[in-house]
Coordinates of N, CA, C and O in Angstrom, one line a residue:
M1 N -61.7 2.9 109.3 CA -62.2 3.9 108.6 C -63.0 4.9 109.5 O -64.0 4.4 110.2
I2 N -62.7 6.1 109.6 CA -63.5 7.2 110.5 C -64.4 7.9 109.6 O -63.9 8.6 108.7
H3 N -65.7 7.7 109.9 CA -66.7 8.6 109.0 C -66.8 10.0 109.7 O -67.3 10.1 110.9
V4 N -66.4 11.1 109.1 CA -66.6 12.4 109.4 C -67.6 13.1 108.6 O -67.6 13.1 107.4
V5 N -68.6 13.6 109.2 CA -69.6 14.6 108.6 C -69.5 15.9 108.8 O -68.9 16.3 109.8
A6 N -69.4 16.8 107.9 CA -69.3 18.2 107.9 C -70.3 19.0 107.1 O -70.9 18.4 106.2
G7 N -70.7 20.2 107.7 CA -71.6 21.1 107.0 C -71.1 22.2 106.3 O -70.2 23.0 107.0
A8 N -71.5 22.6 105.3 CA -71.2 23.9 104.6 C -72.5 24.9 104.9 O -73.4 24.6 104.3
L9 N -72.2 25.9 105.7 CA -73.3 26.8 106.0 C -73.0 28.1 105.3 O -71.7 28.6 105.3
F10 N -73.8 28.8 104.8 CA -73.4 30.0 104.0 C -74.4 31.1 104.7 O -75.4 30.9 105.0
D11 N -73.8 32.4 104.6 CA -74.5 33.5 105.2 C -74.9 34.2 104.0 O -75.0 33.9 102.9
H12 N -75.7 35.3 104.3 CA -76.3 36.0 103.4 C -75.6 36.9 102.3 O -76.0 37.3 101.2
Q13 N -74.2 36.9 102.6 CA -73.1 37.3 101.7 C -72.7 36.3 100.8 O -71.6 36.6 100.1
G14 N -73.0 35.1 101.0 CA -72.5 34.0 100.0 C -71.2 33.5 100.7 O -70.6 32.7 100.1
R15 N -70.9 33.9 101.9 CA -69.6 33.4 102.5 C -69.8 31.9 103.2 O -71.1 31.7 103.8
V16 N -68.9 31.1 103.4 CA -69.0 29.8 104.0 C -68.3 29.8 105.3 O -67.3 30.5 105.4
L17 N -68.9 29.2 106.4 CA -68.4 29.1 107.6 C -67.2 28.0 107.8 O -67.5 26.7 107.3
I18 N -66.2 28.4 108.2 CA -65.1 27.3 108.6 C -64.4 27.4 110.1 O -64.8 28.6 110.8
A19 N -63.9 26.4 110.7 CA -63.6 26.4 112.0 C -62.1 26.0 112.0 O -61.7 25.0 111.3
Q20 N -61.5 26.4 113.2 CA -60.0 26.0 113.3 C -59.9 24.9 114.2 O -60.6 24.9 115.2
R21 N -59.1 24.0 113.9 CA -59.0 22.7 114.7 C -58.3 23.2 116.2 O -57.2 23.9 115.9
P22 N -58.7 22.8 117.2 CA -58.3 23.1 118.5 C -56.9 22.5 118.8 O -56.5 21.4 118.1
P23 N -56.2 23.1 119.6 CA -55.0 22.6 120.0 C -55.0 21.1 120.7 O -56.0 21.0 121.5
G24 N -54.1 20.3 120.5 CA -54.4 19.0 121.0 C -54.9 17.9 120.2 O -54.9 16.8 120.5
K25 N -55.7 18.5 119.1 CA -56.3 17.7 118.2 C -55.4 17.3 116.9 O -54.6 18.2 116.6
H26 N -55.8 16.2 116.3 CA -55.2 16.0 115.0 C -55.2 17.1 113.9 O -56.3 17.8 114.1
M27 N -54.2 17.4 113.5 CA -54.2 18.6 112.5 C -54.6 19.8 113.2 O -55.2 20.8 112.7
A28 N -54.2 20.1 114.3 CA -54.5 21.4 115.2 C -54.0 22.7 114.5 O -53.0 22.6 113.8
G29 N -54.9 23.6 114.5 CA -54.5 24.8 113.8 C -55.0 25.0 112.5 O -55.2 26.2 111.9
G30 N -55.3 23.8 111.7 CA -55.7 24.1 110.3 C -57.3 24.3 110.3 O -58.0 24.2 111.2
W31 N -57.9 24.7 109.2 CA -59.1 25.1 109.1 C -59.9 24.3 108.4 O -59.3 23.6 107.5
E32 N -61.0 24.0 108.8 CA -62.0 22.9 108.1 C -63.4 23.3 108.4 O -63.8 24.3 108.8
F33 N -64.4 22.6 107.5 CA -65.8 22.7 107.7 C -66.1 22.2 109.0 O -65.8 21.1 109.4
P34 N -67.1 22.8 109.7 CA -67.4 22.3 111.2 C -68.2 20.9 111.0 O -68.9 20.7 110.0
G35 N -68.0 20.1 111.9 CA -68.5 18.9 112.0 C -67.8 17.9 112.9 O -67.0 18.3 113.6
G36 N -67.9 16.6 112.6 CA -67.0 15.7 113.4 C -67.5 14.2 113.0 O -68.2 13.9 112.3
K37 N -67.0 13.3 114.0 CA -67.1 11.8 113.7 C -68.5 11.4 114.0 O -69.1 11.9 115.0
L38 N -68.9 10.4 113.3 CA -70.1 9.8 113.5 C -70.0 8.8 114.8 O -69.1 8.2 114.8
E39 N -70.9 8.7 115.5 CA -70.9 7.7 116.5 C -71.5 6.4 115.8 O -72.0 6.3 114.9
T40 N -71.1 5.4 116.6 CA -71.5 4.0 116.2 C -72.9 3.9 115.9 O -73.9 4.3 116.7
D41 N -73.3 3.3 114.7 CA -74.6 3.2 114.1 C -75.3 4.4 113.9 O -76.6 4.3 113.7
E42 N -74.6 5.6 114.0 CA -75.4 6.8 113.7 C -75.5 7.1 112.2 O -74.4 6.9 111.4
Q43 N -76.7 7.6 111.8 CA -76.8 8.1 110.2 C -76.1 9.4 110.0 O -76.1 10.2 110.9
P44 N -75.6 9.5 108.8 CA -75.0 10.7 108.5 C -75.7 12.2 108.8 O -75.1 12.9 109.5
L45 N -76.9 12.1 108.4 CA -77.7 13.4 108.6 C -77.9 13.6 110.3 O -77.8 14.7 110.7
A46 N -78.1 12.5 110.9 CA -78.4 12.7 112.4 C -77.1 13.1 113.0 O -77.2 13.9 113.8
G47 N -75.9 12.5 112.6 CA -74.6 13.0 113.1 C -74.4 14.3 112.8 O -73.8 15.1 113.6
L48 N -74.5 14.8 111.6 CA -74.5 16.2 111.1 C -75.2 17.2 112.1 O -74.7 18.1 112.6
K49 N -76.5 16.9 112.3 CA -77.4 17.6 113.1 C -76.8 17.5 114.7 O -76.8 18.7 115.2
R50 N -76.3 16.5 115.0 CA -75.7 16.5 116.4 C -74.4 17.3 116.6 O -74.1 18.2 117.5
E51 N -73.5 17.1 115.6 CA -72.4 17.8 115.5 C -72.4 19.3 115.6 O -71.7 20.2 116.3
L52 N -73.4 19.7 114.6 CA -73.6 21.3 114.6 C -74.3 21.9 115.6 O -74.0 23.2 115.9
R53 N -75.1 21.2 116.3 CA -75.7 21.7 117.7 C -74.6 21.8 118.6 O -74.6 22.7 119.3
E54 N -73.7 20.8 118.7 CA -72.7 20.8 119.7 C -71.8 21.8 119.7 O -71.2 22.6 120.6
E55 N -71.1 21.8 118.3 CA -70.3 22.8 117.9 C -70.7 24.4 117.6 O -70.0 25.2 118.2
L56 N -71.9 24.5 117.0 CA -72.3 25.9 116.6 C -73.4 26.4 117.5 O -73.9 27.5 117.1
G57 N -74.1 25.5 118.1 CA -75.4 25.8 118.7 C -76.6 26.1 117.7 O -77.5 26.8 118.2
I58 N -76.6 25.5 116.5 CA -77.6 25.6 115.7 C -78.5 24.3 115.5 O -77.9 23.2 115.9
E59 N -79.6 24.4 115.0 CA -80.3 23.1 114.7 C -80.5 23.1 113.2 O -81.1 24.2 112.5
V60 N -80.0 22.2 112.7 CA -80.1 21.9 111.2 C -81.6 21.5 110.6 O -82.1 20.5 111.4
L61 N -82.1 22.2 109.9 CA -83.5 22.0 109.3 C -83.5 21.3 108.1 O -84.5 20.5 107.7
D62 N -82.6 21.7 107.3 CA -82.6 21.1 105.9 C -81.2 20.9 105.4 O -80.4 22.0 105.5
A63 N -80.7 19.8 104.9 CA -79.2 19.6 104.4 C -79.3 18.4 103.5 O -80.0 17.4 103.5
T64 N -78.5 18.6 102.6 CA -78.3 17.6 101.5 C -76.8 17.2 101.3 O -75.9 18.0 101.4
P65 N -76.6 16.0 101.0 CA -75.2 15.5 100.7 C -74.6 16.2 99.4 O -75.3 16.4 98.6
L66 N -73.3 16.6 99.6 CA -72.8 17.4 98.4 C -71.5 16.5 98.0 O -71.6 16.4 96.6
I67 N -70.6 16.1 98.8 CA -69.5 15.3 98.4 C -69.0 14.4 99.3 O -68.9 14.8 100.6
A68 N -68.5 13.2 99.0 CA -68.0 12.2 100.0 C -66.9 11.7 99.3 O -66.8 11.1 98.2
Y69 N -65.6 11.4 100.1 CA -64.7 10.7 99.5 C -63.7 10.3 100.7 O -63.8 10.8 101.8
E70 N -62.8 9.4 100.5 CA -61.8 8.9 101.4 C -60.5 9.7 101.3 O -60.0 10.3 100.2
H71 N -59.9 10.0 102.4 CA -58.6 10.7 102.6 C -57.7 9.9 103.5 O -58.1 9.4 104.6
G72 N -56.5 9.6 103.1 CA -55.5 8.9 103.9 C -54.5 9.8 104.4 O -53.9 10.6 103.8
Y73 N -54.3 9.6 105.9 CA -53.4 10.2 106.5 C -52.3 9.3 106.9 O -52.5 7.9 106.5
T74 N -51.2 9.5 107.3 CA -50.1 8.5 107.6 C -50.6 7.4 108.7 O -50.3 6.3 108.6
D75 N -51.5 7.9 109.6 CA -52.0 7.1 110.9 C -53.4 6.7 110.7 O -53.9 6.1 111.6
R76 N -54.1 7.1 109.8 CA -55.5 6.7 109.7 C -56.2 7.1 108.2 O -55.6 7.7 107.6
R77 N -57.4 6.5 108.1 CA -58.0 6.8 106.9 C -59.3 7.4 107.3 O -59.9 6.9 108.2
V78 N -59.9 8.4 106.7 CA -61.3 8.9 107.0 C -62.0 9.1 105.7 O -61.6 9.3 104.7
L79 N -63.5 9.0 106.0 CA -64.4 9.1 105.0 C -65.0 10.6 105.2 O -65.5 10.7 106.2
L80 N -64.6 11.5 104.4 CA -65.1 12.8 104.6 C -66.4 13.0 103.7 O -66.5 12.8 102.6
D81 N -67.5 13.5 104.4 CA -68.8 13.5 104.0 C -69.4 15.0 104.2 O -69.9 15.2 105.4
L82 N -69.4 15.8 103.2 CA -69.7 17.3 103.4 C -71.1 17.3 103.0 O -71.7 17.0 101.7
W83 N -72.0 18.1 103.7 CA -73.5 18.4 103.5 C -73.5 19.8 103.3 O -73.0 20.5 103.8
L84 N -74.4 20.1 102.3 CA -74.9 21.5 102.1 C -76.1 21.7 102.9 O -77.1 21.3 102.8
V85 N -75.8 22.7 104.1 CA -76.8 23.0 105.1 C -77.7 24.3 104.3 O -77.2 25.2 104.3
S86 N -79.0 24.0 103.9 CA -79.7 24.9 103.2 C -80.6 25.8 104.1 O -81.0 27.0 103.9
L87 N -80.9 25.2 105.4 CA -81.7 25.9 106.4 C -81.4 25.4 107.6 O -81.3 24.2 107.9
Y88 N -81.3 26.3 108.8 CA -81.0 26.0 109.9 C -81.7 27.4 110.9 O -81.9 28.2 110.4
S89 N -81.8 26.9 112.1 CA -82.2 27.9 113.1 C -81.1 28.4 114.1 O -80.3 27.4 114.4
G90 N -81.1 29.5 114.6 CA -80.1 29.9 115.6 C -79.0 30.5 114.9 O -79.1 30.7 113.6
E91 N -78.0 31.1 115.6 CA -77.0 31.8 115.2 C -75.7 31.0 115.5 O -75.4 30.7 116.5
A92 N -75.0 30.7 114.3 CA -73.7 29.9 114.4 C -72.7 30.7 115.3 O -72.4 32.0 114.9
T93 N -72.2 30.2 116.4 CA -71.3 30.7 117.3 C -70.4 29.5 118.0 O -70.6 28.4 117.6
S94 N -69.3 29.8 118.4 CA -68.4 28.9 118.8 C -68.7 28.3 120.3 O -68.2 29.0 121.2
V95 N -69.4 27.3 120.3 CA -69.9 26.7 121.5 C -68.7 26.1 122.2 O -68.7 26.2 123.5
E96 N -67.9 25.5 121.6 CA -66.6 24.7 122.1 C -65.4 25.7 122.1 O -64.4 25.2 122.5
G97 N -65.4 26.8 121.7 CA -64.4 27.9 121.9 C -63.5 27.9 120.8 O -62.4 28.6 120.7
Q98 N -63.7 27.2 119.7 CA -62.9 27.2 118.4 C -63.0 28.4 117.6 O -64.2 28.8 117.5
P99 N -62.0 28.9 117.2 CA -62.2 30.1 116.2 C -63.0 29.8 115.0 O -62.7 28.8 114.4
L100 N -63.9 30.6 114.6 CA -64.8 30.5 113.5 C -64.5 31.8 112.5 O -64.1 32.8 113.2
Q101 N -64.7 31.5 111.3 CA -64.7 32.6 110.3 C -65.6 32.3 109.0 O -65.7 31.1 108.6
W102 N -66.2 33.4 108.5 CA -66.8 33.3 107.3 C -66.0 33.7 106.3 O -65.4 35.0 106.2
V103 N -65.9 32.9 105.2 CA -64.9 33.3 104.1 C -65.6 33.1 102.7 O -66.7 32.4 102.6
T104 N -65.1 33.7 101.8 CA -65.7 33.4 100.4 C -65.1 32.2 99.9 O -64.0 31.5 100.5
I105 N -65.8 31.5 99.0 CA -65.2 30.4 98.4 C -63.7 30.4 97.7 O -62.9 29.6 98.0
D106 N -63.5 31.6 97.1 CA -62.3 31.9 96.7 C -61.2 31.8 97.7 O -60.0 31.5 97.5
D107 N -61.4 32.6 98.9 CA -60.6 32.6 100.0 C -60.3 31.3 100.6 O -59.3 31.2 101.4
L108 N -61.0 30.3 100.4 CA -60.8 28.9 100.9 C -59.3 28.4 100.4 O -58.5 27.5 101.0
E109 N -59.0 28.8 99.2 CA -57.6 28.4 98.7 C -56.5 29.0 99.6 O -55.4 28.5 99.5
T110 N -56.7 30.0 100.2 CA -55.5 30.8 101.0 C -55.7 30.9 102.4 O -54.7 31.4 103.1
V111 N -56.6 30.4 103.2 CA -56.7 30.5 104.5 C -56.3 29.4 105.4 O -56.4 29.5 106.8
G112 N -55.6 28.6 104.9 CA -55.1 27.5 105.5 C -56.2 26.1 105.8 O -55.9 25.5 106.7
L113 N -56.9 26.0 104.8 CA -58.0 24.9 104.9 C -57.1 23.6 104.9 O -56.1 23.6 104.1
L114 N -57.5 22.7 105.6 CA -56.7 21.4 105.6 C -56.7 20.9 104.3 O -57.8 20.9 103.5
E115 N -55.7 20.0 104.1 CA -55.4 19.6 102.6 C -56.6 18.5 102.5 O -57.2 18.4 101.3
A116 N -57.1 17.8 103.4 CA -58.2 16.7 103.2 C -59.4 17.3 102.9 O -60.2 16.9 102.1
D117 N -59.7 18.8 103.2 CA -61.0 19.4 102.8 C -60.8 20.2 101.5 O -61.8 20.7 100.9
R118 N -59.7 20.2 100.8 CA -59.6 21.0 99.7 C -60.3 20.5 98.6 O -61.0 21.3 97.8
P119 N -60.6 19.2 98.3 CA -61.5 18.6 97.2 C -63.0 19.0 97.3 O -63.7 19.0 96.4
M120 N -63.3 19.6 98.5 CA -64.6 20.2 98.7 C -64.9 21.5 97.9 O -66.0 21.9 97.7
I121 N -63.9 22.2 97.7 CA -63.9 23.6 97.2 C -64.7 23.5 95.9 O -65.5 24.3 95.6
P122 N -64.2 22.6 94.8 CA -64.9 22.7 93.6 C -66.3 22.2 93.7 O -67.2 22.8 92.9
A123 N -66.7 21.4 94.7 CA -68.1 21.0 94.9 C -68.9 22.2 95.3 O -70.0 22.3 95.0
L124 N -68.2 22.9 96.2 CA -69.0 24.0 96.9 C -69.3 25.0 95.7 O -70.1 25.8 95.6
R125 N -68.2 25.3 94.8 CA -68.2 26.5 93.7 C -69.6 25.8 92.7 O -70.3 26.7 92.4
A126 N -69.5 24.7 92.4 CA -70.6 24.0 91.6 C -71.8 24.2 92.2 O -72.9 24.5 91.6
A127 N -72.0 23.9 93.6 CA -73.3 24.0 94.1 C -73.8 25.4 94.3 O -75.1 25.7 94.3
R128 N -73.0 26.4 94.2 CA -73.3 27.9 94.5 C -73.6 28.7 93.2 O -74.0 29.7 93.2
R129 N -73.3 28.0 92.0 CA -73.7 28.4 90.7 C -75.2 28.6 90.7 O -76.0 28.0 91.0

């Protein structure tokens, strides 16, 4: 089982940030919430902070767990763990060169979000009410 942590960051217009999977990676070209795999013995919040620092150049100051569930691919199982990032410092930029975009929660249905991330949409809608 691969434990993946991801962050839901919102801008002042209520849009959420998504990142495109780079060429050569599993599910390349699909859109997902930024984050990545936990390292051995790494706690989820620590992993989230590390991943978002590496990918987006931001420092997560406050985040809470939003939804976690297992997803099965033909060749692997992952535990997807989405955190709601309520406070961070810095400006989210593409440190690793992957395309980023800010989208509305409703647009998540049509932008090519990975199937594995789709169960996160209702949780995000509920959290933003």
